[in-house]
């Protein structure tokens, strides 16, 4: 048999069935321990089945066994990239139940640390998204800047990543003398790096070719799937709880809500979702600058913290704008110092559920980008 | 270590270094460890920061590998759940000898904050695989990662290769 | 619309299935409904003019002792109003109609409620565990749950 003929025979015997590939749970581009069972036809994705629970740490069980102040560290460990933002809705829910008026200075301090943490979160999100697309330099740039933010938060709270900073009626640490100056320096640095990354990554033609028109999420599907945060805003819907519900002192600041405009590609694709995050960093910088100007520098941040927290009987659902979307806490209290039931509605959990819907029909390599553009954190998905 | 000190002044002995083969091998082994990064939870984010600009983990000669077959040691960073534990065992068994394990953070050391009511959390990675170095902290600071890496290098450089029960003398 | 108006609107179309409207202090006002009518009521909530609850914020299941409760937190993007719907089912027969066809986000929420509390949602296309391993026994968030001694040969506690 000649060489040619032998090859033909082999090609004809090739299996033309669809193939099932397992991605994860330990895979560098699943952003944690997510497992995706992917069915591919050649290189085209035909079905995605996510398997969760590889980081299920029994969060809700712990909440039923812990007193209210003890729960805060566990909430930090849900979305460990933006711990400050996580604590906020929980603390707000307790304050609403206990009817505590938070001092003005604390409100501004909370806004500043939450926005700093939001910048840090988006820096990781954009950096790892670049990493998924094959760009390594933005990762180094952003992690250099993120360290400056972490140093400020460390000086305030004492921890680098999981802060346990928010207390009912206050925060655990007061500002230090150079606080204002350092925050302004960080803001300057964030803007400078963003400008660099704009040229280096965002408008880079290779990056645009990889991410534009990929993983299109239409607004109707996004709302039906309960998406929130940059995923929903990337689809062109200006839904932001900081403005819609204006909790805390957010109604005193002047800021825009960036939405996907389809500048490159179409509204709702990976590029636009990512772009929303880059713009949001700029808006956070604006909020921080205004908050620093308006913040009263005098006052005790621990004055309103109650000695013992005992909630009245009742229940509350409180949500706030996490960097990843609407984070909600549903707390049922039975009148003791421990909650009867605490359910956390994690934005990553809900945003991730859209993956099987939007990744069908794209290349396998695009699936990694779609996952990266949703910006999940598995601690919150699995809790 | 001892070998490096001799290399510091190559002209002293005419560029000749005298040492044991084991020392030479261990020197090479301990200074170029490739690792399988098993990023599970919060500690993995701190480990990303460790890998990035400010701390530069690669100066220890470490290179991240994504396959267990190319790795010298495995870095378990984060909470190990029961659903995950079987996978860790499989990946550990796929690694080639000699292999080492660094357990990072309270969760993988002992269950951490989840030790009491965590019905789905493994109370310590050492229940399923042998651990060489424990790094405490929740999450550990990057300095703690550095210390853990130095401890592992020390352990490797003291290991006898030919007579495995013996430990090399510390110079 | 205020929760009171929403209740009156629902009472008109689903007379017997809508049980009561509760507005207590320290509690978000909620409407208690019959479990068998959850799907129809949610359908009206989503599609009726003036209500248009197109966004499901959260679906939580709770262990109330004798019974299991399911709580729906709904939000309307257009009118920016909220409502809480509650229903209770007996523990030995915890069947609730699935609302997955109305809000796709309910898919995973319902699977989670089944996994941790053990409420079974009728009409859900894939009612399997989501967080715990598929061979796990019991529903951990029930008050009477006892964690197993070992799992696959590993000590649990």
XYZ file of C-alpha atoms in Angstrom:
711
model
C 0.000 0.000 0.000
C 1.406 3.393 -0.949
C 1.914 6.138 1.590
C -0.933 8.234 0.207
C -3.466 5.488 0.308
C -2.579 4.509 3.847
C -3.193 8.079 5.060
C -6.569 8.249 3.382
C -7.604 5.130 5.100
C -6.678 6.605 8.449
C -8.556 9.838 7.835
C -11.690 7.987 6.935
C -11.470 6.010 10.111
C -11.167 9.153 12.215
C -13.837 9.590 14.797
C -16.222 12.351 13.742
C -18.185 12.292 16.972
C -18.268 15.221 19.308
C -15.667 15.180 21.997
C -16.095 15.977 25.680
C -13.222 17.854 27.275
C -12.746 18.447 30.955
C -11.419 21.871 31.956
C -10.436 22.183 35.580
C -11.005 22.009 38.485
C -7.332 22.867 38.747
C -6.625 24.830 35.615
C -4.732 28.109 35.344
C -7.407 29.876 33.325
C -10.517 28.911 35.246
C -9.795 31.650 37.816
C -10.049 29.239 40.691
C -11.421 25.790 41.063
C -14.230 25.769 38.545
C -14.739 22.662 36.474
C -16.207 22.965 33.011
C -17.311 19.965 31.065
C -17.106 21.126 27.467
C -18.470 19.360 24.431
C -16.644 20.360 21.274
C -17.227 19.694 17.619
C -13.743 20.104 16.224
C -12.810 23.368 17.830
C -16.328 24.764 18.155
C -17.928 24.634 21.572
C -21.349 23.039 21.430
C -22.142 22.617 25.103
C -20.737 23.767 28.420
C -21.707 22.190 31.735
C -20.212 23.936 34.772
C -19.609 21.839 37.872
C -19.308 23.932 41.012
C -18.631 23.248 44.635
C -14.900 22.627 44.679
C -14.554 25.474 47.159
C -17.796 24.993 49.066
C -16.658 26.009 52.545
C -19.992 25.731 54.375
C -20.334 29.507 54.747
C -24.029 29.541 55.557
C -23.659 26.823 58.186
C -20.953 28.834 59.904
C -23.194 31.889 59.965
C -25.830 30.002 61.920
C -23.273 29.012 64.545
C -21.449 32.352 64.915
C -22.412 35.608 66.572
C -22.914 38.612 64.297
C -19.460 40.209 64.703
C -17.812 36.813 64.237
C -19.435 36.406 60.825
C -17.593 39.336 59.233
C -14.293 37.432 58.709
C -16.186 34.674 56.923
C -17.784 37.243 54.660
C -14.300 38.499 53.806
C -13.446 35.038 52.626
C -16.380 34.900 50.215
C -15.147 37.337 47.618
C -11.578 37.516 48.790
C -10.479 39.996 46.136
C -12.856 42.744 47.275
C -13.353 42.026 50.962
C -14.177 45.632 51.892
C -17.100 45.735 49.510
C -18.362 42.407 50.813
C -18.601 43.533 54.389
C -20.576 46.612 53.526
C -24.051 45.189 52.721
C -23.816 42.876 55.718
C -22.972 45.723 58.063
C -25.641 47.900 56.453
C -28.231 45.176 56.989
C -27.387 44.971 60.691
C -27.421 48.749 61.008
C -30.836 48.869 59.405
C -32.185 46.280 61.838
C -30.606 47.945 64.874
C -31.474 51.429 63.624
C -27.971 52.833 64.083
C -27.007 56.150 62.563
C -23.452 55.918 61.290
C -21.194 58.952 61.837
C -20.453 61.102 58.814
C -16.743 60.447 58.903
C -17.257 56.692 58.919
C -19.518 56.883 55.877
C -16.866 58.739 53.888
C -14.118 56.443 55.105
C -16.178 53.465 54.020
C -16.702 54.959 50.586
C -12.975 55.567 50.194
C -11.845 52.097 51.249
C -14.583 50.422 49.228
C -13.656 52.354 46.097
C -9.968 51.654 46.624
C -10.834 47.997 46.939
C -12.989 48.228 43.828
C -10.008 49.575 41.898
C -7.855 46.732 43.233
C -10.480 44.218 42.176
C -10.803 45.626 38.672
C -7.043 45.716 38.363
C -6.908 41.988 38.996
C -9.850 41.424 36.670
C -8.339 43.322 33.745
C -4.870 41.939 34.429
C -5.977 38.323 34.433
C -8.196 38.935 31.436
C -5.121 40.189 29.622
C -3.292 37.104 30.837
C -6.015 34.911 29.345
C -5.529 36.674 26.016
C -1.767 36.210 26.226
C -0.660 39.638 27.480
C 1.657 39.441 30.457
C 2.890 43.022 30.882
C -0.424 44.570 32.045
C -0.451 41.936 34.774
C 2.849 43.219 36.117
C 1.766 46.852 35.790
C -1.488 46.342 37.617
C -0.028 44.232 40.385
C 2.589 46.878 40.995
C -0.172 49.452 41.494
C -2.394 47.145 43.461
C 0.342 46.813 46.041
C 0.172 50.574 46.746
C -3.569 50.282 47.390
C -3.025 47.282 49.639
C -0.466 49.173 51.672
C -3.020 51.888 52.449
C -5.675 49.362 53.401
C -3.108 47.530 55.503
C -2.265 50.677 57.417
C -5.965 51.187 58.154
C -7.021 47.663 59.002
C -3.877 45.672 59.671
C -4.379 43.057 56.982
C -3.359 42.831 53.366
C -6.219 40.907 51.842
C -8.968 39.989 54.296
C -9.545 43.101 56.325
C -12.384 42.589 58.819
C -12.528 46.378 58.827
C -16.220 47.236 58.852
C -17.978 47.144 62.195
C -21.620 47.762 62.935
C -21.797 51.530 63.377
C -18.179 52.203 62.542
C -14.872 50.873 61.295
C -12.056 49.258 63.210
C -9.257 51.722 62.490
C -8.969 55.477 62.210
C -7.122 57.330 59.464
C -3.478 58.176 59.933
C -1.885 61.578 59.268
C -0.575 60.927 55.747
C -3.747 59.154 54.646
C -5.061 61.851 52.327
C -1.758 62.426 50.615
C -1.130 58.725 50.072
C -4.575 58.078 48.637
C -4.201 60.978 46.218
C -0.843 59.603 45.103
C -2.406 56.210 44.476
C -5.204 57.779 42.464
C -2.617 59.550 40.330
C -0.735 56.303 39.813
C -3.896 54.367 38.902
C -4.736 56.921 36.228
C -1.231 56.830 34.823
C -1.200 53.054 34.550
C -4.661 52.977 33.039
C -3.476 55.304 30.323
C -0.535 53.012 29.625
C -2.725 49.926 29.575
C -5.154 51.611 27.190
C -2.412 51.772 24.592
C -0.727 48.548 25.545
C -3.704 46.250 25.860
C -7.183 47.646 25.388
C -6.783 49.139 21.914
C -4.091 46.695 20.855
C -5.271 45.234 17.566
C -4.420 41.662 18.571
C -6.405 42.029 21.771
C -9.314 43.627 19.922
C -9.348 40.805 17.374
C -9.389 38.233 20.151
C -12.087 39.796 22.317
C -14.415 41.906 20.179
C -17.587 40.171 18.921
C -16.952 37.226 21.229
C -19.398 35.997 23.851
C -22.209 38.408 23.087
C -24.682 38.784 25.941
C -27.853 40.601 24.953
C -29.537 42.830 27.559
C -32.718 40.707 27.686
C -30.766 37.534 28.392
C -28.608 39.352 30.933
C -31.625 40.535 32.940
C -33.343 37.180 32.709
C -30.222 35.497 34.032
C -30.029 38.035 36.844
C -26.609 39.326 35.812
C -25.333 42.437 37.505
C -22.279 44.602 37.770
C -19.922 45.068 34.814
C -21.464 42.057 33.061
C -24.863 43.736 32.925
C -23.424 47.180 32.249
C -21.307 45.758 29.450
C -24.585 44.807 27.797
C -25.618 48.452 27.826
C -27.883 48.627 30.887
C -26.963 51.367 33.348
C -27.882 49.464 36.496
C -25.734 50.535 39.405
C -26.967 50.330 42.973
C -24.677 53.147 44.003
C -26.944 55.425 42.008
C -30.223 53.459 41.841
C -30.467 52.911 45.585
C -27.941 55.572 46.639
C -27.022 53.879 49.889
C -24.589 55.510 52.298
C -23.441 58.895 50.948
C -23.211 57.987 47.294
C -25.878 60.551 46.389
C -23.414 63.342 47.241
C -20.890 62.395 44.578
C -20.817 63.206 40.933
C -19.924 60.136 38.902
C -20.951 58.427 35.689
C -22.003 54.865 35.171
C -19.931 53.443 32.342
C -21.838 51.120 30.025
C -20.787 49.123 27.000
C -21.192 51.365 23.968
C -19.970 49.102 21.223
C -17.010 51.348 20.433
C -15.216 48.238 19.221
C -17.216 45.131 18.450
C -20.847 44.992 19.559
C -22.500 45.848 22.856
C -22.275 42.961 25.301
C -19.150 41.264 24.005
C -16.007 40.501 25.985
C -14.228 43.681 24.945
C -17.058 45.897 26.169
C -17.400 44.052 29.467
C -13.712 44.519 30.057
C -13.830 48.149 28.986
C -16.539 48.881 31.570
C -14.103 47.810 34.276
C -11.367 50.086 32.983
C -13.769 53.035 32.931
C -15.075 52.161 36.374
C -11.595 52.521 37.803
C -11.586 56.095 36.568
C -15.015 56.739 38.118
C -13.832 55.265 41.418
C -10.898 57.668 41.315
C -13.338 60.541 40.905
C -15.445 59.356 43.842
C -12.358 59.006 46.036
C -11.195 62.525 45.225
C -14.608 64.009 46.061
C -14.917 61.931 49.220
C -11.502 63.039 50.437
C -12.503 66.647 49.935
C -15.831 66.338 51.739
C -14.696 64.029 54.536
C -14.619 65.527 58.032
C -11.157 64.807 59.430
C -12.205 64.937 63.092
C -14.373 62.468 64.925
C -14.252 59.055 66.541
C -14.809 56.194 64.112
C -15.596 53.731 66.888
C -18.073 55.890 68.813
C -21.218 54.187 67.557
C -20.064 50.562 67.741
C -22.399 48.741 70.146
C -20.851 46.577 72.861
C -23.119 43.639 72.219
C -25.121 42.999 69.103
C -28.485 41.387 69.538
C -30.841 41.763 66.623
C -34.604 42.147 67.078
C -36.805 39.474 65.584
C -37.310 40.039 61.904
C -35.611 39.728 58.580
C -33.894 41.939 56.088
C -32.570 41.729 52.565
C -29.815 44.213 51.866
C -27.801 44.553 48.713
C -24.976 46.771 47.615
C -22.799 47.224 44.587
C -19.888 44.845 44.777
C -17.220 45.194 42.052
C -18.676 42.043 40.525
C -22.338 42.965 40.843
C -25.161 43.102 43.354
C -24.171 41.365 46.538
C -27.179 40.627 48.694
C -27.562 39.304 52.207
C -30.833 37.855 53.413
C -30.704 37.697 57.196
C -33.420 36.065 59.281
C -33.090 36.934 62.933
C -34.764 35.081 65.786
C -34.008 37.676 68.434
C -30.726 36.203 69.662
C -27.116 37.134 68.940
C -26.863 34.533 66.169
C -28.798 34.588 62.904
C -31.424 31.963 62.244
C -30.503 31.892 58.564
C -28.123 33.924 56.473
C -28.197 33.553 52.736
C -25.678 35.297 50.553
C -26.549 36.075 46.990
C -23.170 36.222 45.334
C -22.906 38.128 42.067
C -20.306 35.715 40.718
C -22.635 32.780 41.304
C -25.356 34.409 39.252
C -23.077 35.845 36.582
C -21.410 32.499 36.053
C -24.728 30.811 35.304
C -24.817 32.644 31.981
C -21.710 30.810 30.697
C -23.524 27.866 29.042
C -25.774 30.342 27.249
C -23.202 32.703 25.753
C -20.312 30.396 24.938
C -22.061 28.135 22.456
C -20.786 28.385 18.909
C -17.468 30.041 19.711
C -14.006 28.561 19.514
C -12.634 26.712 22.491
C -9.980 29.385 23.058
C -12.764 31.980 23.188
C -14.426 30.118 26.030
C -11.462 30.984 28.234
C -11.842 34.647 27.292
C -15.582 34.623 27.963
C -14.944 33.148 31.375
C -12.253 35.741 32.022
C -14.504 38.613 30.964
C -17.188 37.595 33.470
C -14.660 37.950 36.304
C -15.754 35.323 38.765
C -14.251 34.491 42.097
C -14.889 30.961 43.198
C -15.044 31.744 46.891
C -18.277 33.541 46.219
C -19.654 31.084 43.694
C -19.319 28.127 46.035
C -19.361 29.916 49.393
C 25.608 27.188 51.237
C 29.047 25.689 51.433
C 29.486 25.194 47.744
C 28.644 28.779 46.910
C 31.147 30.141 49.414
C 33.878 28.200 47.679
C 32.844 29.610 44.333
C 32.970 33.167 45.683
C 36.710 33.292 45.391
C 37.642 31.194 42.358
C 41.311 32.246 42.364
C 42.031 31.053 45.860
C 42.318 27.434 44.876
C 43.006 28.023 41.200
C 39.332 27.768 40.299
C 39.036 24.306 41.777
C 36.095 23.508 43.956
C 36.215 20.490 46.173
C 32.952 19.034 47.385
C 30.766 16.015 47.523
C 28.672 15.001 44.524
C 25.634 15.095 46.752
C 26.348 18.681 47.650
C 26.639 19.663 44.018
C 23.451 17.867 43.073
C 21.557 19.316 46.000
C 22.803 22.771 45.199
C 21.352 22.465 41.732
C 18.174 20.847 42.931
C 17.388 23.341 45.623
C 18.023 26.403 43.474
C 15.789 25.458 40.556
C 12.557 24.064 41.900
C 9.684 23.948 39.528
C 6.324 23.948 41.159
C 2.789 22.951 40.457
C 0.695 25.837 41.663
C -2.443 24.498 43.226
C -4.342 27.762 43.694
C -7.552 27.118 45.545
C -8.719 30.175 47.447
C -7.689 33.429 49.095
C -4.031 32.436 49.506
C -3.769 32.060 45.739
C -4.425 35.790 45.314
C -1.643 36.580 47.732
C 0.506 34.135 45.823
C -0.294 35.989 42.588
C 0.943 39.163 44.266
C 4.004 37.202 45.343
C 4.648 36.247 41.714
C 4.208 39.788 40.428
C 6.372 42.869 40.385
C 7.092 43.668 44.025
C 8.178 40.320 45.379
C 9.247 38.310 42.330
C 8.994 34.714 43.456
C 11.057 33.548 40.482
C 14.254 34.791 42.042
C 14.238 31.552 44.021
C 14.670 29.763 40.724
C 11.080 28.610 40.714
C 9.077 28.294 37.547
C 5.331 27.653 37.614
C 4.308 24.498 35.790
C 0.785 23.511 34.999
C 1.490 19.813 34.749
C 2.337 17.711 37.804
C 4.744 15.613 35.773
C 7.170 18.500 35.328
C 6.980 19.738 38.886
C 9.364 19.251 41.790
C 7.042 20.483 44.462
C 3.375 21.240 44.817
C 2.114 24.402 46.425
C -1.324 23.934 47.949
C -2.678 27.445 48.504
C -6.114 27.510 50.009
C -8.998 25.552 51.450
C -9.155 21.911 50.453
C -12.688 20.589 50.280
C -13.720 16.962 50.064
C -14.742 17.387 46.461
C -11.206 18.600 45.729
C -9.274 16.220 47.992
C -9.442 13.274 45.612
C -7.974 15.412 42.832
C -5.079 16.551 44.971
C -4.250 12.973 45.786
C -4.276 12.044 42.086
C -2.100 15.003 41.105
C 0.351 14.281 43.900
C 0.675 10.704 42.784
C 1.378 11.829 39.206
C 4.450 13.799 40.257
C 7.896 12.292 39.781
C 10.175 11.579 42.751
C 11.706 13.386 44.550
C 8.638 15.475 45.321
C 7.815 17.957 48.024
C 4.688 19.662 49.301
C 4.292 23.155 50.685
C 1.034 23.727 52.494
C 0.114 27.403 52.448
C -2.324 29.027 54.831
C -4.326 27.951 57.845
C -6.973 26.193 55.769
C -4.670 23.682 54.166
C -2.600 23.348 57.347
C -5.455 22.512 59.651
C -8.821 23.615 58.299
C -8.277 27.180 59.483
C -11.430 29.143 60.274
C -13.488 26.246 58.962
C -12.173 23.643 61.366
C -15.225 23.484 63.595
C -18.381 23.604 61.503
C -16.978 23.072 58.024
C -18.798 19.914 57.042
C -17.247 20.032 53.584
C -13.707 21.140 54.445
C -10.763 18.798 54.845
C -9.125 19.528 58.200
C -5.573 19.695 56.992
C -3.960 18.581 53.756
C -1.569 16.357 55.755
C -4.437 13.935 56.250
C -4.102 12.873 52.616
C -0.579 13.737 51.406
C 2.738 14.215 53.259
C 3.696 17.856 53.814
C 7.271 19.189 53.958
C 6.791 22.851 54.802
C 3.835 24.569 56.441
C 3.355 28.290 55.894
C 1.014 29.752 58.516
C -1.250 32.746 58.044
C -4.705 33.537 56.765
C -3.575 34.473 54.173
C 0.220 34.434 54.658
C 2.096 37.598 53.805
C 4.500 37.453 50.851
C 7.364 37.496 53.334
C 5.996 34.268 54.773
C 6.063 32.722 51.312
C 9.712 33.695 51.024
C 10.517 32.132 54.374
C 8.663 28.963 53.405
C 10.621 28.727 50.169
C 13.917 29.196 52.030
C 12.919 26.434 54.427
C 12.210 24.092 51.534
C 15.550 24.900 49.909
C 17.274 24.179 53.191
C 15.472 20.885 53.480
C 16.401 19.829 49.957
C 20.051 20.800 50.332
C 20.377 18.718 53.492
C 18.871 15.628 51.961
C 21.156 12.692 51.310
C 20.669 11.299 47.837
C 22.625 8.047 47.998
C 22.069 6.969 51.566
C 18.556 8.111 52.089
C 18.334 7.519 55.794
C 21.247 9.814 56.464
C 20.991 13.580 56.669
C 23.828 15.680 55.285
C 25.789 17.683 57.811
C 25.021 21.364 58.023
C 27.977 23.554 57.208
C -46.182 50.303 43.089
C -46.073 49.850 46.824
C -46.168 46.305 48.227
C -49.743 46.924 49.385
C -50.862 47.772 45.852
C -49.075 44.747 44.452
C -50.894 42.578 46.967
C -54.254 44.012 45.975
C -53.435 43.520 42.312
C -52.533 39.877 42.922
C -55.581 39.304 45.105
C -57.814 40.243 42.177
C -56.464 37.563 39.839
C -55.387 34.833 42.314
C -57.980 35.077 45.030
C -57.508 31.989 47.186
C -53.850 31.334 46.409
C -52.668 34.662 47.830
C -52.903 34.137 51.563
C -51.893 37.312 53.334
C -49.926 40.526 53.222
C -47.605 41.060 56.166
C -46.077 44.416 57.016
C -44.310 44.094 60.342
C -41.681 46.356 61.821
C -38.060 45.196 61.213
C -39.186 43.159 58.217
C -39.482 43.911 54.536
C -43.211 43.698 53.645
C -43.983 40.337 52.086
C -46.842 38.376 50.530
C -47.486 34.822 51.661
C -48.814 32.534 48.953
C -49.986 28.954 48.529
C -47.043 26.766 47.390
C -48.951 25.135 44.540
C -49.688 28.522 42.960
C -46.144 29.902 43.048
C -45.585 29.538 39.327
C -48.848 31.245 38.314
C -48.353 34.106 40.744
C -44.775 34.635 39.634
C -45.966 34.560 36.041
C -48.383 37.401 36.762
C -45.701 39.269 38.665
C -43.373 39.079 35.709
C -45.807 39.762 32.888
C -48.641 41.916 34.254
C -48.577 45.514 33.210
C -47.405 47.832 35.951
C -45.592 45.053 37.813
C -42.998 43.686 35.380
C -40.692 42.051 37.890
C -38.097 41.044 35.345
C -35.167 40.645 37.741
C -34.927 37.970 40.394
C -32.592 39.194 43.102
C -32.499 36.083 45.196
C -34.199 32.827 45.961
C -33.596 31.480 49.442
C -34.815 28.421 51.221
C -35.061 28.332 55.004
C -35.650 25.654 57.600
C -38.539 26.799 59.784
C -38.605 23.771 62.055
C -41.790 21.958 61.061
C -41.786 23.380 57.573
C -39.445 24.558 54.865
C -39.827 28.051 53.549
C -38.943 29.457 50.150
C -38.443 33.204 49.776
C -38.353 35.051 46.455
C -36.895 38.550 46.280
C -37.999 40.248 43.080
C -37.068 43.551 41.514
C -38.346 45.483 38.523
C -35.684 47.193 36.448
C -38.170 49.592 34.876
C -40.158 50.753 37.918
C -37.473 50.020 40.522
C -39.888 48.463 42.961
C -39.345 45.324 45.008
C -41.496 42.599 46.465
C -40.896 39.577 48.648
C -42.936 36.425 48.064
C -42.950 33.689 50.672
C -44.290 30.193 50.695
C -44.103 27.266 53.095
C -44.132 23.557 52.415
C -44.197 20.570 54.815
C -40.852 18.950 55.499
C -41.878 15.443 54.470
C -43.224 16.521 51.084
C -41.298 19.667 50.084
C -42.633 20.254 46.573
C -42.640 23.741 45.061
C -43.241 24.542 41.380
C -40.084 25.703 39.665
C -39.899 29.246 38.331
C -36.882 28.437 36.203
C -38.881 29.017 33.022
C -39.689 32.578 34.111
C -36.271 33.676 35.345
C -33.379 31.566 34.085
C -31.311 32.679 37.060
C -33.617 30.587 39.250
C -32.027 27.470 37.734
C -28.943 27.542 39.941
C -30.686 29.143 42.897
C -33.192 26.299 42.984
C -30.483 23.692 42.654
C -28.683 25.313 45.567
C -31.865 25.339 47.658
C -32.333 21.659 46.868
C -28.722 20.893 47.690
C -28.501 22.652 51.035
C -32.053 22.606 52.394
C -33.793 19.906 50.398
C -36.702 21.722 48.768
C -37.653 19.884 45.581
C -38.680 22.108 42.694
C -41.183 20.504 40.352
C -40.614 21.083 36.676
C -36.942 21.949 36.991
C -35.038 20.402 34.098
C -32.033 19.254 36.109
C -32.763 18.888 39.812
C -29.376 17.636 41.011
C -26.887 18.803 43.630
C -24.817 21.844 42.694
C -22.319 22.562 45.476
C -21.816 19.327 47.356
C -20.499 16.155 45.697
C -23.150 14.176 43.850
C -22.870 11.257 46.287
C -23.241 13.367 49.445
C -26.020 12.375 51.815
C -28.399 14.747 53.543
C -29.062 18.470 53.328
C -26.549 20.336 55.527
C -28.501 23.502 56.282
C -31.391 21.676 57.914
C -31.399 22.261 61.636
C -31.338 18.542 62.460
C -28.459 17.733 60.105
C -25.662 15.540 61.423
C -22.413 15.655 59.474
C -21.187 12.188 58.451
C -18.194 10.642 60.217
C -16.147 10.069 57.088
C -16.352 10.858 53.417
C -14.444 8.596 50.977
C -12.270 7.454 53.868
C -11.400 10.998 55.011
C -12.425 12.132 58.463
C -15.007 14.912 58.343
C -14.610 16.445 61.793
